CSV table of C-alpha atoms and ligand atoms in Angstrom, one decimal:
chain,number,residue,atom,x,y,z
A,1,MET,CA,14.9,11.7,-7.9
A,2,ALA,CA,15.3,10.0,-4.5
A,3,ARG,CA,12.0,8.5,-3.4
A,4,THR,CA,11.8,7.4,0.1
A,5,PRO,CA,10.5,3.9,0.4
A,6,VAL,CA,7.5,2.8,2.2
A,7,VAL,CA,6.7,-0.4,3.9
A,8,ALA,CA,2.9,-0.7,4.3
A,9,GLY,CA,1.3,-3.6,6.3
A,10,ASN,CA,-2.0,-4.8,5.4
A,11,TRP,CA,-3.7,-6.6,8.3
A,12,LYS,CA,-6.7,-7.3,6.3
A,13,MET,CA,-9.3,-8.5,9.2
A,14,ASN,CA,-6.6,-9.2,11.7
A,15,PHE,CA,-6.1,-8.3,15.3
A,16,ASP,CA,-8.7,-6.5,17.6
A,17,HIS,CA,-7.7,-3.4,19.2
A,18,LEU,CA,-5.9,-4.7,22.2
A,19,GLU,CA,-3.8,-7.1,19.7
A,20,ALA,CA,-3.2,-3.9,17.4
A,21,THR,CA,-1.7,-2.0,20.4
A,22,TYR,CA,0.6,-5.0,21.5
A,23,PHE,CA,1.9,-5.1,18.0
A,24,VAL,CA,2.5,-1.4,17.6
A,25,GLN,CA,4.4,-1.3,20.9
A,26,LYS,CA,6.4,-4.5,19.9
A,27,LEU,CA,7.4,-2.9,16.4
A,28,ALA,CA,8.2,0.4,17.9
A,29,TRP,CA,10.7,-1.4,20.3
A,30,THR,CA,12.1,-3.8,17.8
A,31,LEU,CA,12.8,-0.9,15.3
A,32,ARG,CA,14.3,1.4,17.9
A,33,ASP,CA,16.5,-1.3,19.2
A,34,ALA,CA,17.7,-1.9,15.6
A,35,ASN,CA,18.5,2.2,15.4
A,36,PHE,CA,15.9,2.2,12.3
A,37,ASP,CA,16.1,5.4,10.4
A,38,PHE,CA,12.8,6.4,9.5
A,39,LYS,CA,14.0,8.9,7.1
A,40,ARG,CA,15.3,6.0,4.9
A,41,CYS,CA,12.3,4.1,5.1
A,42,GLU,CA,8.8,4.8,6.0
A,43,VAL,CA,6.6,2.4,7.9
A,44,THR,CA,2.8,2.4,7.7
A,45,LEU,CA,0.3,0.2,9.4
A,46,MET,CA,-3.2,-0.4,7.8
A,47,PRO,CA,-5.3,-1.8,10.4
A,48,PRO,CA,-9.3,-2.7,10.3
A,49,PHE,CA,-11.3,0.3,11.0
A,50,THR,CA,-11.7,-1.0,14.7
A,51,SER,CA,-8.1,-0.5,15.5
A,52,ILE,CA,-7.4,2.8,13.7
A,53,ARG,CA,-8.2,5.0,16.8
A,54,SER,CA,-6.0,2.6,19.0
A,55,VAL,CA,-3.3,2.7,17.1
A,56,GLN,CA,-3.5,6.4,16.4
A,57,VAL,CA,-3.6,6.8,20.3
A,58,LEU,CA,-0.4,5.0,20.8
A,59,ILE,CA,1.5,6.6,18.0
A,60,ASP,CA,0.3,10.1,19.1
A,61,ALA,CA,1.1,9.3,22.8
A,62,ASP,CA,4.6,8.0,22.5
A,63,ARG,CA,5.4,10.3,19.4
A,64,LEU,CA,6.3,7.2,17.5
A,65,LYS,CA,7.3,7.8,13.9
A,66,LEU,CA,5.2,5.1,12.2
A,67,THR,CA,2.3,6.2,9.9
A,68,TYR,CA,-0.9,4.6,9.4
A,69,GLY,CA,-3.7,4.3,7.0
A,70,ALA,CA,-7.1,2.3,6.4
A,71,GLN,CA,-7.7,-0.6,3.9
A,72,ALA,CA,-11.1,0.9,2.3
A,73,VAL,CA,-13.0,4.1,2.2
A,74,SER,CA,-16.8,4.9,1.1
A,75,VAL,CA,-16.8,7.2,-1.8
A,76,THR,CA,-19.6,9.4,-0.2
A,77,ASN,CA,-18.7,11.8,2.7
A,78,GLN,CA,-21.8,11.5,5.0
A,79,GLY,CA,-25.3,10.1,5.1
A,80,ALA,CA,-27.6,6.9,4.9
A,81,PHE,CA,-25.0,4.5,3.9
A,82,THR,CA,-25.0,1.8,6.6
A,83,GLY,CA,-21.3,0.4,7.6
A,84,ASP,CA,-19.4,2.9,5.4
A,85,VAL,CA,-16.5,4.9,6.5
A,86,SER,CA,-15.9,8.3,5.0
A,87,ALA,CA,-12.4,9.7,3.8
A,88,ASP,CA,-13.2,12.6,6.1
A,89,MET,CA,-13.6,10.4,8.9
A,90,LEU,CA,-10.3,8.6,8.2
A,91,ALA,CA,-8.7,12.1,7.6
A,92,ARG,CA,-9.6,13.3,11.1
A,93,LEU,CA,-8.4,10.2,12.6
A,94,GLY,CA,-4.9,10.9,11.1
A,95,CYS,CA,-4.8,8.5,8.8
A,96,SER,CA,-2.3,9.2,5.8
A,97,TYR,CA,-2.9,6.3,3.4
A,98,VAL,CA,-6.0,4.5,2.1
A,99,LEU,CA,-5.6,1.2,0.1
A,100,VAL,CA,-7.8,1.7,-2.9
A,101,GLY,CA,-8.7,-1.3,-5.5
A,102,HIS,CA,-7.1,-4.1,-3.2
A,103,SER,CA,-8.0,-7.4,-5.1
A,104,GLU,CA,-9.8,-8.7,-2.5
A,105,ARG,CA,-12.1,-5.6,-2.4
A,106,ARG,CA,-12.6,-6.1,-6.0
A,107,LYS,CA,-13.3,-9.7,-5.6
A,108,TYR,CA,-15.5,-9.5,-2.5
A,109,HIS,CA,-17.5,-6.2,-3.1
A,110,PRO,CA,-18.8,-4.7,-5.7
A,111,GLU,CA,-15.8,-2.4,-6.6
A,112,ASP,CA,-15.5,-1.8,-10.3
A,113,ASP,CA,-13.0,0.9,-12.0
A,114,ALA,CA,-15.8,3.5,-11.6
A,115,ASN,CA,-16.0,3.1,-7.9
A,116,ILE,CA,-12.2,3.0,-7.6
A,117,VAL,CA,-11.7,6.3,-9.3
A,118,ASP,CA,-14.5,8.0,-6.9
A,119,GLN,CA,-12.5,6.2,-4.0
A,120,VAL,CA,-9.2,7.6,-5.2
A,121,ARG,CA,-11.0,11.5,-5.6
A,122,ALA,CA,-12.6,11.1,-2.1
A,123,VAL,CA,-9.1,10.0,-0.4
A,124,LEU,CA,-7.2,12.9,-2.1
A,125,ALA,CA,-9.9,15.6,-1.4
A,126,ALA,CA,-9.7,14.8,2.3
A,127,GLY,CA,-5.7,15.1,2.1
A,128,MET,CA,-4.8,11.7,2.2
A,129,ARG,CA,-2.9,9.3,-0.3
A,130,PRO,CA,-4.3,6.6,-2.1
A,131,ILE,CA,-2.3,3.3,-2.6
A,132,LEU,CA,-3.7,2.1,-5.6
A,133,CYS,CA,-3.5,-1.6,-6.2
A,134,VAL,CA,-3.3,-3.3,-9.4
A,135,GLY,CA,-2.1,-6.7,-10.8
A,136,GLU,CA,-2.9,-9.5,-13.0
A,137,SER,CA,-4.6,-12.9,-12.4
A,138,PHE,CA,-2.8,-16.1,-13.2
A,139,GLU,CA,-4.8,-16.2,-16.2
A,140,GLU,CA,-3.3,-13.0,-17.5
A,141,ARG,CA,0.2,-14.0,-16.8
A,142,ARG,CA,-0.7,-17.4,-18.5
A,143,GLN,CA,-1.6,-15.2,-21.6
A,144,GLY,CA,1.3,-12.9,-21.3
A,145,ILE,CA,-0.6,-9.9,-20.8
A,146,GLU,CA,0.3,-9.1,-17.3
A,147,LEU,CA,1.9,-5.9,-18.1
A,148,GLU,CA,-0.8,-4.4,-20.2
A,149,PHE,CA,-3.1,-5.5,-17.8
A,150,ALA,CA,-1.4,-4.0,-14.8
A,151,VAL,CA,-0.9,-0.7,-16.7
A,152,GLY,CA,-4.3,-0.6,-18.0
A,153,GLN,CA,-5.7,-0.7,-14.6
A,154,VAL,CA,-3.4,2.1,-13.6
A,155,GLN,CA,-4.9,3.8,-16.9
A,156,ASP,CA,-8.2,3.5,-16.0
A,157,VAL,CA,-8.0,5.1,-12.8
A,158,ILE,CA,-5.6,8.0,-13.1
A,159,ARG,CA,-6.7,9.3,-16.6
A,160,ASP,CA,-8.6,12.1,-15.4
A,161,LEU,CA,-6.2,13.2,-12.4
A,162,SER,CA,-4.2,16.6,-12.4
A,163,ASP,CA,-0.6,16.4,-12.2
A,164,LYS,CA,-0.7,17.4,-8.6
A,165,GLU,CA,-3.4,14.7,-7.8
A,166,ALA,CA,-1.2,12.1,-9.8
A,167,GLU,CA,2.1,12.8,-8.2
A,168,ARG,CA,0.3,12.1,-4.7
A,169,MET,CA,-0.9,8.7,-5.4
A,170,LEU,CA,1.2,5.5,-4.6
A,171,ILE,CA,0.9,2.5,-6.6
A,172,ALA,CA,1.0,-1.3,-5.6
A,173,TYR,CA,1.9,-3.7,-8.1
A,174,GLU,CA,0.4,-6.8,-6.6
A,175,PRO,CA,-0.2,-9.8,-8.9
A,176,VAL,CA,-3.4,-11.4,-7.9
A,177,TRP,CA,-1.8,-15.1,-7.9
A,178,ALA,CA,1.1,-14.0,-5.6
A,179,ILE,CA,-1.2,-12.6,-2.7
A,180,GLY,CA,-1.3,-15.2,0.3
A,181,THR,CA,0.0,-17.9,-1.5
A,182,GLY,CA,3.9,-17.8,-1.0
A,183,MET,CA,4.5,-17.4,-4.6
A,184,VAL,CA,6.2,-14.2,-4.9
A,185,ALA,CA,7.1,-12.8,-8.5
A,186,THR,CA,10.7,-13.0,-9.4
A,187,PRO,CA,12.5,-9.9,-8.7
A,188,GLU,CA,13.1,-9.2,-12.8
A,189,SER,CA,9.2,-9.5,-13.5
A,190,ALA,CA,8.2,-7.3,-10.3
A,191,GLN,CA,10.8,-4.8,-11.6
A,192,GLN,CA,9.5,-5.1,-15.2
A,193,ALA,CA,6.1,-4.3,-14.1
A,194,ALA,CA,6.9,-1.3,-11.8
A,195,ALA,CA,9.0,0.0,-14.7
A,196,ALA,CA,6.0,-0.6,-17.4
A,197,ILE,CA,3.8,1.6,-15.0
A,198,ARG,CA,6.3,4.3,-14.1
A,199,SER,CA,6.7,4.6,-18.0
A,200,HIS,CA,3.0,4.9,-18.4
A,201,LEU,CA,3.1,7.9,-15.6
A,202,GLY,CA,5.7,9.5,-17.6
A,203,GLU,CA,4.1,9.6,-21.0
A,204,VAL,CA,0.6,10.6,-19.2
A,205,TYR,CA,2.2,13.1,-16.9
A,206,GLY,CA,5.5,13.6,-17.8
A,207,GLU,CA,9.1,12.5,-15.7
A,208,GLY,CA,8.1,15.4,-13.0
A,209,VAL,CA,5.2,13.5,-11.9
A,210,SER,CA,6.4,10.0,-12.6
A,211,ASP,CA,9.5,10.2,-10.8
A,212,LYS,CA,7.7,11.0,-7.5
A,213,VAL,CA,5.1,8.3,-7.5
A,214,ARG,CA,6.1,5.6,-5.3
A,215,ILE,CA,5.5,2.2,-6.6
A,216,LEU,CA,5.2,-0.7,-4.5
A,217,TYR,CA,5.6,-4.4,-4.9
A,218,GLY,CA,2.9,-6.6,-2.9
A,219,GLY,CA,2.5,-10.4,-3.0
A,220,SER,CA,4.0,-12.7,-0.5
A,221,VAL,CA,6.8,-10.5,0.5
A,222,ASN,CA,8.6,-11.7,3.7
A,223,ALA,CA,12.0,-11.4,5.3
A,224,SER,CA,13.7,-13.8,3.0
A,225,ASN,CA,12.7,-12.1,-0.6
A,226,ALA,CA,12.8,-8.6,0.3
A,227,THR,CA,16.3,-7.7,0.0
A,228,GLN,CA,16.2,-9.4,-3.7
A,229,LEU,CA,13.4,-7.7,-4.8
A,230,MET,CA,14.7,-4.3,-3.6
A,231,GLN,CA,17.8,-4.9,-5.2
A,232,GLU,CA,16.4,-5.7,-8.6
A,233,GLY,CA,13.8,-3.1,-8.4
A,234,ARG,CA,15.1,0.3,-9.6
A,235,ASP,CA,11.4,1.3,-9.8
A,236,ILE,CA,10.3,-0.5,-6.7
A,237,ASP,CA,9.9,1.9,-3.8
A,238,GLY,CA,9.0,-0.7,-1.2
A,239,PHE,CA,6.4,-3.3,-0.3
A,240,LEU,CA,2.8,-3.8,0.6
A,241,VAL,CA,3.0,-6.5,2.8
A,242,GLY,CA,0.1,-8.6,4.1
A,243,GLY,CA,0.9,-12.0,5.9
A,244,ALA,CA,4.4,-11.2,6.8
A,245,SER,CA,3.1,-7.7,8.4
A,246,LEU,CA,1.3,-9.7,11.3
A,247,ASP,CA,4.7,-10.6,13.2
A,248,ALA,CA,6.0,-7.7,14.2
A,249,ASP,CA,9.8,-9.0,14.3
A,250,GLU,CA,9.5,-10.1,10.5
A,251,PHE,CA,7.7,-6.7,9.6
A,252,ALA,CA,10.4,-4.9,11.5
A,253,THR,CA,13.2,-6.9,9.2
A,254,ILE,CA,11.5,-6.3,5.9
A,255,ALA,CA,11.6,-2.8,6.8
A,256,ARG,CA,15.0,-2.4,7.8
A,257,LEU,CA,15.8,-4.6,4.6
A,258,THR,CA,14.2,-1.9,2.6
A,259,ALA,CA,15.8,1.0,4.0
B,1,LIG,C1,-1.8,-8.0,0.3
B,1,LIG,O1,-2.6,-8.6,0.4
B,1,LIG,O2,-1.8,-6.8,-0.2
B,1,LIG,C2,-0.6,-8.9,0.3
B,1,LIG,C3,0.5,-8.5,-0.4
B,1,LIG,O3,-0.6,-10.2,1.0
B,1,LIG,P1,0.6,-11.1,1.1
B,1,LIG,O4,1.9,-10.5,1.4
B,1,LIG,O5,-0.1,-12.0,2.3
B,1,LIG,O6,0.7,-11.7,0.0
């Protein structure tokens, strides 16, 4: 079945709300000038919490076809959890997506599999879609177990989801060694990993579900390597982009190459 590709910009801890506003305007102008067809590729932004409201206001006011989401979420809905932000709060801000299990969150915060499962549940319950990030470290790749590792991470998180929940997931295959390093996976290995993940989804849920799940590649994607990754990647439905999403021109180019 035809899946609409998506290009998601993970801004990480960059841009204050004024810079975010400027970025969105510039991206929207650039895409408009290029006659960008949003039916062929969804473009979504993941600002830090502090800029989500500014991005929302601008997108709503100008009726832009961009979507947006958050980079993290609490597993609880409200209460005495200083510094946390709940899924309901994000949904009320119009977020469509939430990144879950990004390797930087797994590394710098106590986010283990059980916590990631709870985040996925919270995001789904609030009516948004989780983008589950998985991918091997350099060591697992060296041992040649990268596919088992990435598929295992997916398996650990999705095992108790219903079909309806599973088909609303997006999965980002992001080898940890490729994130922010300039070392991109070869198109063949990115495709292989995406195919292995899709095949696992097929085994658990059947093709009706696995055909619907969008699988993204992430890790040093830029305007120079996006075309090759998309061409090789029959199972790759777009990209999760970090560094290159901070430049509106380059991010727009990646979106055009993905559409
Ligand atoms: C990311 O952090 O999700 C990412 C893919 O970063 P980069 O594109 O900078 O490698």
